[in-house]
Coordinates of C-alpha atoms and ligand atoms in Angstrom, one line a residue:
X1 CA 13.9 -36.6 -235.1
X2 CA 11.4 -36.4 -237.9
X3 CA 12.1 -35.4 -241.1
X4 CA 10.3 -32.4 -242.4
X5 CA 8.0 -31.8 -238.8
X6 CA 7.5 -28.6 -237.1
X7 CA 10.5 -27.0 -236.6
X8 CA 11.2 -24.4 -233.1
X9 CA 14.9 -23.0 -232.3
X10 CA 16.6 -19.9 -230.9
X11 CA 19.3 -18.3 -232.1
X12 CA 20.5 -16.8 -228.4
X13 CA 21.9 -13.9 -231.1
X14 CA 25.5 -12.2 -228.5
X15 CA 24.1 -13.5 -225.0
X16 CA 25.6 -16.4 -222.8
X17 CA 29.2 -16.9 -222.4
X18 CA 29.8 -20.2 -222.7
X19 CA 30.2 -21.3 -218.8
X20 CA 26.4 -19.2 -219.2
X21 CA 25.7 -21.4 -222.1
X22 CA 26.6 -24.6 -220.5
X23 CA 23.9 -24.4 -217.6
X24 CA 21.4 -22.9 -220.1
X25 CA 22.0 -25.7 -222.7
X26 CA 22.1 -28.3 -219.6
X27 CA 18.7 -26.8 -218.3
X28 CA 16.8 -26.9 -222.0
X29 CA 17.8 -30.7 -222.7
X30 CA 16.4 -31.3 -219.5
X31 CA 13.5 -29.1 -220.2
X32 CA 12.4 -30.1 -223.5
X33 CA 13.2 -33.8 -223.3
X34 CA 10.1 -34.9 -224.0
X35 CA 9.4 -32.7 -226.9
X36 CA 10.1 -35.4 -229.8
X37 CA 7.1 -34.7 -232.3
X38 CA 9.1 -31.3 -233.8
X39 CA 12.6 -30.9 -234.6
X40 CA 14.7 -28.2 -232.1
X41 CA 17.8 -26.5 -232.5
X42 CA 19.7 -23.7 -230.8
X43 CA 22.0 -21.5 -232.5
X44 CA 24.8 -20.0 -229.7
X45 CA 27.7 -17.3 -230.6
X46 CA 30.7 -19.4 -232.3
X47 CA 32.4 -19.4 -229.0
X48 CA 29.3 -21.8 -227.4
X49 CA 29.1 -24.3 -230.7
X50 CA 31.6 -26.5 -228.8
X51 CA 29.4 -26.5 -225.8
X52 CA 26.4 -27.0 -227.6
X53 CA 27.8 -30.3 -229.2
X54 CA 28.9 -31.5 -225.2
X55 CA 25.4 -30.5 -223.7
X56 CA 23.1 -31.5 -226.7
X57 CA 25.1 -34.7 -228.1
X58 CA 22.6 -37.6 -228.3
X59 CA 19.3 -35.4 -226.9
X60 CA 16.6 -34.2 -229.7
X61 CA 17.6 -31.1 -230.4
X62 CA 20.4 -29.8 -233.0
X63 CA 22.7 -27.2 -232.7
X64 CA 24.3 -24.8 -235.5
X65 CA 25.6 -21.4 -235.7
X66 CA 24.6 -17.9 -236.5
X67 CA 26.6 -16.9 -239.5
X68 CA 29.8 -18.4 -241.8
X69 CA 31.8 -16.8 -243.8
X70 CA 31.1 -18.2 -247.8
X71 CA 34.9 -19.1 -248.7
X72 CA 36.3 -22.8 -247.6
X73 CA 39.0 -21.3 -246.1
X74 CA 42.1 -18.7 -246.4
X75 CA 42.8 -15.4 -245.4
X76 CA 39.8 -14.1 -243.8
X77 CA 40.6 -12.7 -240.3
X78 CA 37.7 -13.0 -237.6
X79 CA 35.7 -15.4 -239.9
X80 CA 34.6 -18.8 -239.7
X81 CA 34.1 -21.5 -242.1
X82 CA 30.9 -24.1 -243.4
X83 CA 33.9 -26.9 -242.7
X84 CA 34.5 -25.9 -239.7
X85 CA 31.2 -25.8 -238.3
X86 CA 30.2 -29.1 -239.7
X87 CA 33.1 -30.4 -238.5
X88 CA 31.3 -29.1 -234.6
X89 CA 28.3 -31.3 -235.6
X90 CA 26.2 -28.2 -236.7
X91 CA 22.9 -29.3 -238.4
X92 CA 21.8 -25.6 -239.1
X93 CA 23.3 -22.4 -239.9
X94 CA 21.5 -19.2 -240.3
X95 CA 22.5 -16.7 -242.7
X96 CA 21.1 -13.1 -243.8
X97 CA 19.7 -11.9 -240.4
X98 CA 18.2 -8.9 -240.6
X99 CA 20.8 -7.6 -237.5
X100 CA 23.5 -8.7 -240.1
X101 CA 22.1 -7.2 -242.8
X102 CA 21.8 -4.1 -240.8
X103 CA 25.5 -4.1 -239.0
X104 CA 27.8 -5.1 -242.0
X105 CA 25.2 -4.5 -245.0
X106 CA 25.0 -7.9 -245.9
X107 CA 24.0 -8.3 -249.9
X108 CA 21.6 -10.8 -251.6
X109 CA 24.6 -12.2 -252.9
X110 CA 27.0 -12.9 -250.3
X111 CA 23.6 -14.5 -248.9
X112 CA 23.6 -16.8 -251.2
X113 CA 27.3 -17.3 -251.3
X114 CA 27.3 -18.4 -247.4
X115 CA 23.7 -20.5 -248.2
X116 CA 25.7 -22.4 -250.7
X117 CA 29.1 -22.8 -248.2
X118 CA 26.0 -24.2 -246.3
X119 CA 24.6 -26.7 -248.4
X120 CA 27.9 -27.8 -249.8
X121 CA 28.7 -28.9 -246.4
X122 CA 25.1 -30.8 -246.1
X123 CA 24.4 -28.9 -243.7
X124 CA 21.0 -26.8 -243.6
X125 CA 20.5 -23.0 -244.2
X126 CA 18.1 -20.6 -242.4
X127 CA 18.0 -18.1 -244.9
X128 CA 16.0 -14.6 -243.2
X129 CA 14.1 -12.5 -245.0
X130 CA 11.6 -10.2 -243.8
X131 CA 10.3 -6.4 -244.8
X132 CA 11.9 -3.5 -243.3
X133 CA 8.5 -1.6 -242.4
X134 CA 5.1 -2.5 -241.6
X135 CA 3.2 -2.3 -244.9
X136 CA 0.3 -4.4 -246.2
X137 CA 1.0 -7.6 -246.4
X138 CA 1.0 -7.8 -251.0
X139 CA 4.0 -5.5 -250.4
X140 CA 6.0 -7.6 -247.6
X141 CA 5.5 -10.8 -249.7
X142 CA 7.1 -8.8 -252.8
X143 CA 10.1 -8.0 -250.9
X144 CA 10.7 -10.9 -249.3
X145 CA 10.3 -13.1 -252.9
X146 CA 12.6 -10.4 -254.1
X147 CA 15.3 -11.1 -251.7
X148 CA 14.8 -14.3 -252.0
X149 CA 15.6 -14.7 -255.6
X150 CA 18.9 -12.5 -255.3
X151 CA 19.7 -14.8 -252.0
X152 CA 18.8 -18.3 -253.5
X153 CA 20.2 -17.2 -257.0
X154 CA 22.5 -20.4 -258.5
X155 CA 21.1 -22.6 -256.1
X156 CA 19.7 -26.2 -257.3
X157 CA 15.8 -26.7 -257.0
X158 CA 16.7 -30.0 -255.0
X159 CA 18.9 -27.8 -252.6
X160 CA 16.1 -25.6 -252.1
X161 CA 14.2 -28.0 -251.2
X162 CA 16.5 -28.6 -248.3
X163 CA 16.2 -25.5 -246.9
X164 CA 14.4 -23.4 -244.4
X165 CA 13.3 -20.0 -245.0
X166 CA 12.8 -17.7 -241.9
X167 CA 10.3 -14.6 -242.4
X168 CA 11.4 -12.3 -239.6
X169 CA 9.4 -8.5 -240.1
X170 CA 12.5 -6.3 -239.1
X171 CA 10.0 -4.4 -237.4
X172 CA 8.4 -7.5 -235.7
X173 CA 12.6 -8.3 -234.1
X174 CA 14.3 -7.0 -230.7
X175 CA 13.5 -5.2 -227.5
X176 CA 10.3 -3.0 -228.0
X177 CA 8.7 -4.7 -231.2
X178 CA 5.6 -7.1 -231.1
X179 CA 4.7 -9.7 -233.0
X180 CA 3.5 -9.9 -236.5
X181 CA -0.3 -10.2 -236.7
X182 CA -0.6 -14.3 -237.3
X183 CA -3.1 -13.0 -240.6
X184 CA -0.2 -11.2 -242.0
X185 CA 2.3 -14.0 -241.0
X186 CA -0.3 -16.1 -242.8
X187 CA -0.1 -14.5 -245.4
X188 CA 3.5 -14.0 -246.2
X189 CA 3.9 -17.9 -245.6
X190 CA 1.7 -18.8 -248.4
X191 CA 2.9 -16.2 -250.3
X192 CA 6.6 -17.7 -250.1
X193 CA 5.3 -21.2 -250.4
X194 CA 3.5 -20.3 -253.3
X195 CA 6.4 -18.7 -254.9
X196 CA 8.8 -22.1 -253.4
X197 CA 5.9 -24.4 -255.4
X198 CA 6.5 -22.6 -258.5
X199 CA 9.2 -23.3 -261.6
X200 CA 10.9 -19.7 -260.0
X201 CA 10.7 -20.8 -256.7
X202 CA 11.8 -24.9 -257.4
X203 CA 11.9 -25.4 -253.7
X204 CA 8.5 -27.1 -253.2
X205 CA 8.9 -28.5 -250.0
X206 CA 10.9 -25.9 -247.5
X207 CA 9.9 -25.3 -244.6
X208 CA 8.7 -21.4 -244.0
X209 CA 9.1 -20.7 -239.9
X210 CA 8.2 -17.4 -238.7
X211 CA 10.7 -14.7 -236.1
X212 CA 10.0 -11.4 -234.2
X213 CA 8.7 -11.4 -230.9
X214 CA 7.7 -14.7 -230.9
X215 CA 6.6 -16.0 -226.6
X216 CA 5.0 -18.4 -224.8
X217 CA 1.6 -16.6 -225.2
X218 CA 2.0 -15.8 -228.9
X219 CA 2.9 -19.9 -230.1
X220 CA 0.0 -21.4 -230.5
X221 CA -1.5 -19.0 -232.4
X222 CA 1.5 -18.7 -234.9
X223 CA 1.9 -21.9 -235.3
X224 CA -2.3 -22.9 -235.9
X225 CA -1.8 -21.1 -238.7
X226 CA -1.2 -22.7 -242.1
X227 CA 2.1 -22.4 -243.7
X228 CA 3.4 -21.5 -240.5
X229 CA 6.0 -24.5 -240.2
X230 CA 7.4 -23.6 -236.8
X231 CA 8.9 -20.7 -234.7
X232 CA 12.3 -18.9 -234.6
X233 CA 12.8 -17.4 -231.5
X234 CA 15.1 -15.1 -230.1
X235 CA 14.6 -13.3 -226.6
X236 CA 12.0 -15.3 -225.2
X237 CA 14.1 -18.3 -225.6
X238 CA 16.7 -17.0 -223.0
X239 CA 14.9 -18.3 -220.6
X240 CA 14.8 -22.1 -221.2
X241 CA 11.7 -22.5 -219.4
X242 CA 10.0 -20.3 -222.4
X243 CA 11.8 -21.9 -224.8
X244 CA 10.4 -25.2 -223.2
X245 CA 6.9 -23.8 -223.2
X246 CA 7.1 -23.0 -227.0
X247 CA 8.2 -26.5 -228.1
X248 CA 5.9 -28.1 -226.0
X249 CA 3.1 -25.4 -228.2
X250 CA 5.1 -27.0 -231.1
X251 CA 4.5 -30.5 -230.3
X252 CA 1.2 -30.2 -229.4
X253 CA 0.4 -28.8 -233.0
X254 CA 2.8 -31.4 -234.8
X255 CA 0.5 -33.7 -233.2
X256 CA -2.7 -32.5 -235.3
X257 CA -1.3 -33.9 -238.4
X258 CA 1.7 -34.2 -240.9
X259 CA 3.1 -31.2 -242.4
X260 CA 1.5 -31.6 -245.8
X261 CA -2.0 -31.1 -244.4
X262 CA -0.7 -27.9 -242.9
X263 CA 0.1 -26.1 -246.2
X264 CA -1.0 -23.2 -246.8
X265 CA -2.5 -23.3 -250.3
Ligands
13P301 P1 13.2 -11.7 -231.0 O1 12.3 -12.9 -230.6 O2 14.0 -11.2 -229.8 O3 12.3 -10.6 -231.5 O4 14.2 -12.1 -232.1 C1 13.7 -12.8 -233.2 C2 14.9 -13.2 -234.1 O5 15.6 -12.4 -234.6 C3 15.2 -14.6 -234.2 O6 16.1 -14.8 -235.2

């Protein structure tokens, strides 16, 4: 796997049980085999991790989770720990979603409680952000750099390095939106690199991948973009074949060149 390459995954969000998951998971390795110029992961419910880590065990792509809980451990019905995903293998987890924001009102700061669980497990946060309406694109880049102060606040410039930040327009997510214009997306991205690259930011280096809507037809486009340092995607990836299709879009642009030439400036 490469170290800092393109990077294209799925969160498959509440869908698949986990006999569901196991021919999915069993169909995508297949599927995306061949796909070793960008990094891959998949992000099932915590009931599928265990499948994930039997299916994807020695193939290139990762697996992780969609949520932990910040504490090491204790009293905490329900949740689920940063040790006890690690100890499943997972190489990502994702925290602040915008659904999560949404269903349990989710705060900056028990964002960045769970990012640093995350990181104190070496494992690697997807930390979402993204603009609740569809404004001009100066305004989405101040709300996301405001949330992602609050989320990455304590966190070490070399930790911040290490992680990826997800720009999902809450508008631009779920059945019924489209995606985000690829100028706006643009935009944003080198807005939050630019912010990353500065002694506020001190997290020159993360990688910035873009979520909503994101399909087979919409890729390439993203992902030609500068700053754009691969794809999160959600429904279109329930069918593996699409996810398949998008990673192959993803390797085909990790091929143009190494990330650093990508940057947006
Ligand atoms: P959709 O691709 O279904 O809009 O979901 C995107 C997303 O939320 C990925 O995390």
């Amino acid at each position: 796997m490469s170290v800092a390459g393109l990077l294209i995954g799925t969160s498959t969000k509440m869908n698949l049980t986990s006999s569901e998951a196991e021919r999915y998971l069993g169909t995508l390795r297949q599927l995306v085999e061949d796909v070793v110029d960008c990094d891959l992961f998949v992000l099932p419910p915590f009931t599928s991790i265990w499948v994930a880590r039997e299916q994807l065990a020695g193939s290139n792509v990762a697996w992780g989770a969609q949520d932990v809980h910040p504490d090491e451990a204790g009293a905490h019905t329900g949740d689920v720990s940063a040790a006890m995903l690690a100890d499943l293998g997972c190489r990502y987890v994702e925290v602040g979603h915008a659904e999560r924001r949404r269903d349990y009102g989710e705060s900056d700061a028990l964002i960045a409680a769970k990012t640093k669980a995350v990181l104190r497990h070496r494992m690697i946060p997807i930390l979402c952000v993204g603009e609740p309406t569809e404004g001009d694109s100066e305004a989405a880049v101040r709300f996301v750099l405001r949330q992602l102060g609050g989320s990455l606040a304590g966190i070490s410039g070399a930790d911040r390095s290490r992680l990826v930040v997800a720009y999902e327009p809450v508008w631009a997510i779920g059945a019924g939106a489209r995606p985000a214009h690829p100028d706006r997306v643009a935009a944003v991205h080198a807005g939050i690199h630019a912010w990353l690259r500065s002694p506020d930011g001190g997290g020159a280096g993360a990688r910035v991948i873009y979520g909503g809507s994101v399909d087979p037809s919409t890729a390439g486009t993203l992902l030609a973009r500068a700053g754009v340092d691969g794809l999160f995607v959600g429904r279109a990836a329930l069918d593996p074949a699409h996810f398949a299709a998008i990673a192959r879009a993803g390797q085909e642009h990790a091929r143009l060149g190494p990330i650093g030439s990508r940057m947006a400036s």
